[in-house]
Coordinates of C-alpha atoms in Angstrom, one line a residue:
M8 CA -9.1 -6.7 -25.3
T9 CA -5.7 -6.1 -26.9
N10 CA -5.4 -2.3 -27.3
G11 CA -7.6 0.4 -25.8
N12 CA -9.0 1.8 -22.6
V13 CA -11.9 0.6 -20.6
Q14 CA -14.0 2.8 -18.3
L15 CA -16.8 1.5 -16.2
D16 CA -19.1 4.4 -15.3
K17 CA -20.8 4.9 -11.9
H18 CA -22.8 1.9 -10.8
S19 CA -21.7 -0.2 -13.8
E20 CA -20.9 -3.9 -13.6
A21 CA -18.5 -6.3 -15.4
Q22 CA -17.6 -9.9 -15.0
S23 CA -13.8 -9.3 -15.5
I24 CA -11.5 -7.0 -17.4
N25 CA -8.3 -8.0 -19.2
I26 CA -6.3 -5.6 -21.4
D27 CA -2.9 -5.9 -22.9
N28 CA -2.2 -2.3 -23.8
G29 CA -4.4 0.4 -22.3
N30 CA -5.9 1.7 -19.1
I31 CA -8.7 0.6 -16.8
M32 CA -10.8 3.2 -15.0
L33 CA -13.5 2.1 -12.6
M34 CA -15.7 5.0 -11.6
E35 CA -17.5 5.4 -8.3
K36 CA -19.5 2.4 -7.1
A37 CA -18.6 0.2 -10.1
H38 CA -18.6 -3.6 -9.4
V39 CA -16.3 -6.2 -11.0
Y40 CA -17.3 -9.8 -10.2
G41 CA -13.9 -11.2 -11.2
S42 CA -10.4 -9.9 -11.7
I43 CA -9.0 -7.0 -13.6
Q44 CA -5.6 -7.2 -15.4
V45 CA -3.4 -4.9 -17.5
T46 CA -0.1 -5.7 -19.0
N47 CA 0.9 -2.3 -20.2
G48 CA -1.2 0.5 -18.7
N49 CA -2.6 2.0 -15.5
I50 CA -5.5 0.9 -13.3
E51 CA -7.6 3.5 -11.5
I52 CA -10.1 2.3 -8.9
G53 CA -12.6 4.9 -7.9
E54 CA -14.4 5.5 -4.6
S55 CA -16.6 2.7 -3.2
V56 CA -15.7 0.3 -6.1
L57 CA -16.0 -3.4 -5.3
I58 CA -13.7 -5.9 -7.0
E59 CA -14.3 -9.5 -6.1
G60 CA -11.2 -10.9 -7.7
N61 CA -7.5 -9.8 -8.1
V62 CA -6.0 -6.6 -9.4
I63 CA -3.0 -7.5 -11.6
N64 CA -0.6 -5.2 -13.4
A65 CA 2.9 -5.6 -14.9
S66 CA 4.1 -2.1 -15.8
G67 CA 1.7 0.7 -14.9
D68 CA 0.4 2.5 -11.9
I69 CA -2.4 1.2 -9.7
T70 CA -4.5 3.8 -7.8
I71 CA -7.1 2.7 -5.2
A72 CA -9.4 5.4 -3.9
S73 CA -11.0 5.7 -0.5
G74 CA -13.9 3.3 0.2
A75 CA -12.8 0.8 -2.6
T76 CA -12.8 -2.9 -1.6
I77 CA -10.7 -5.5 -3.3
L78 CA -11.6 -9.0 -2.1
G79 CA -8.6 -10.7 -3.8
D80 CA -4.9 -9.8 -4.1
V81 CA -3.1 -6.8 -5.6
I82 CA -0.4 -8.3 -7.8
Y83 CA 2.5 -6.6 -9.6
R84 CA 3.8 -9.3 -12.1
Q85 CA 7.3 -9.3 -13.4
A86 CA 7.4 -7.4 -16.8
G87 CA 8.3 -9.4 -19.8
Y88 CA 12.0 -9.6 -20.8
L89 CA 12.0 -6.9 -23.5
A90 CA 9.7 -4.7 -21.5
S91 CA 11.8 -5.0 -18.4
K92 CA 14.9 -4.0 -20.5
L93 CA 13.2 -0.9 -22.1
E94 CA 11.3 0.2 -19.0
K95 CA 12.9 3.0 -17.0
D96 CA 9.9 4.2 -15.0
I97 CA 9.0 2.4 -11.8
P98 CA 5.3 2.1 -11.3
T99 CA 3.5 3.4 -8.3
L100 CA 0.9 1.7 -6.1
T101 CA -1.2 4.3 -4.4
I102 CA -3.7 3.2 -1.7
S103 CA -5.9 5.9 -0.2
D104 CA -7.0 5.9 3.5
G105 CA -10.2 3.9 3.8
A106 CA -9.5 1.5 0.9
K107 CA -9.7 -2.1 1.9
I108 CA -7.6 -5.0 0.4
V109 CA -8.8 -8.3 1.8
G110 CA -6.0 -10.4 0.2
T111 CA -2.3 -9.7 0.0
I112 CA -0.1 -7.3 -2.0
Q113 CA 2.3 -9.4 -4.0
L114 CA 5.3 -7.6 -5.6
Y115 CA 7.3 -9.5 -8.2
R116 CA 9.1 -6.3 -9.5
P117 CA 10.3 -3.0 -8.0
I118 CA 7.5 -0.4 -7.4
H119 CA 6.9 2.8 -5.4
I120 CA 4.3 2.6 -2.7
E121 CA 2.2 5.6 -1.6
P122 CA 1.5 6.6 1.1
K123 CA 4.8 5.6 2.6
H124 CA 3.4 4.2 5.8
L125 CA 2.0 1.3 3.9
Q126 CA 5.6 0.0 3.3
S127 CA 5.7 -1.3 6.8
Q128 CA 2.4 -3.2 6.8
N129 CA 2.5 -6.9 7.4
H130 CA 0.3 -7.8 4.4
L131 CA 3.0 -7.0 1.8
S132 CA 4.4 -10.1 0.1
L133 CA 7.8 -9.1 -1.4

């Protein structure tokens, strides 16, 4: 999808989700068999959501709720040249207690990490 928001309701399933401009909201116990990706927008992963692939973002926030499981990596890509010049806000990666990321967290741009104790974890790839 190029422009627009995607919301998977409770107990919904999708193969993968890819949006250029918009937000992805995965409600409680949603299941994505592949990866989710946003270029310009936020990703909100609800409680007990299962994502079998990667979570990829370039310029928006990523919020991962308690009980959510990501079997792949969480990746913040470098924003495109023009977007990086216009962008003043630094996105935030929020990982709630009880969330599980099996892969790594890969950061190719500056971001804020919440809660702060996650900044010292060994699974961050900077």
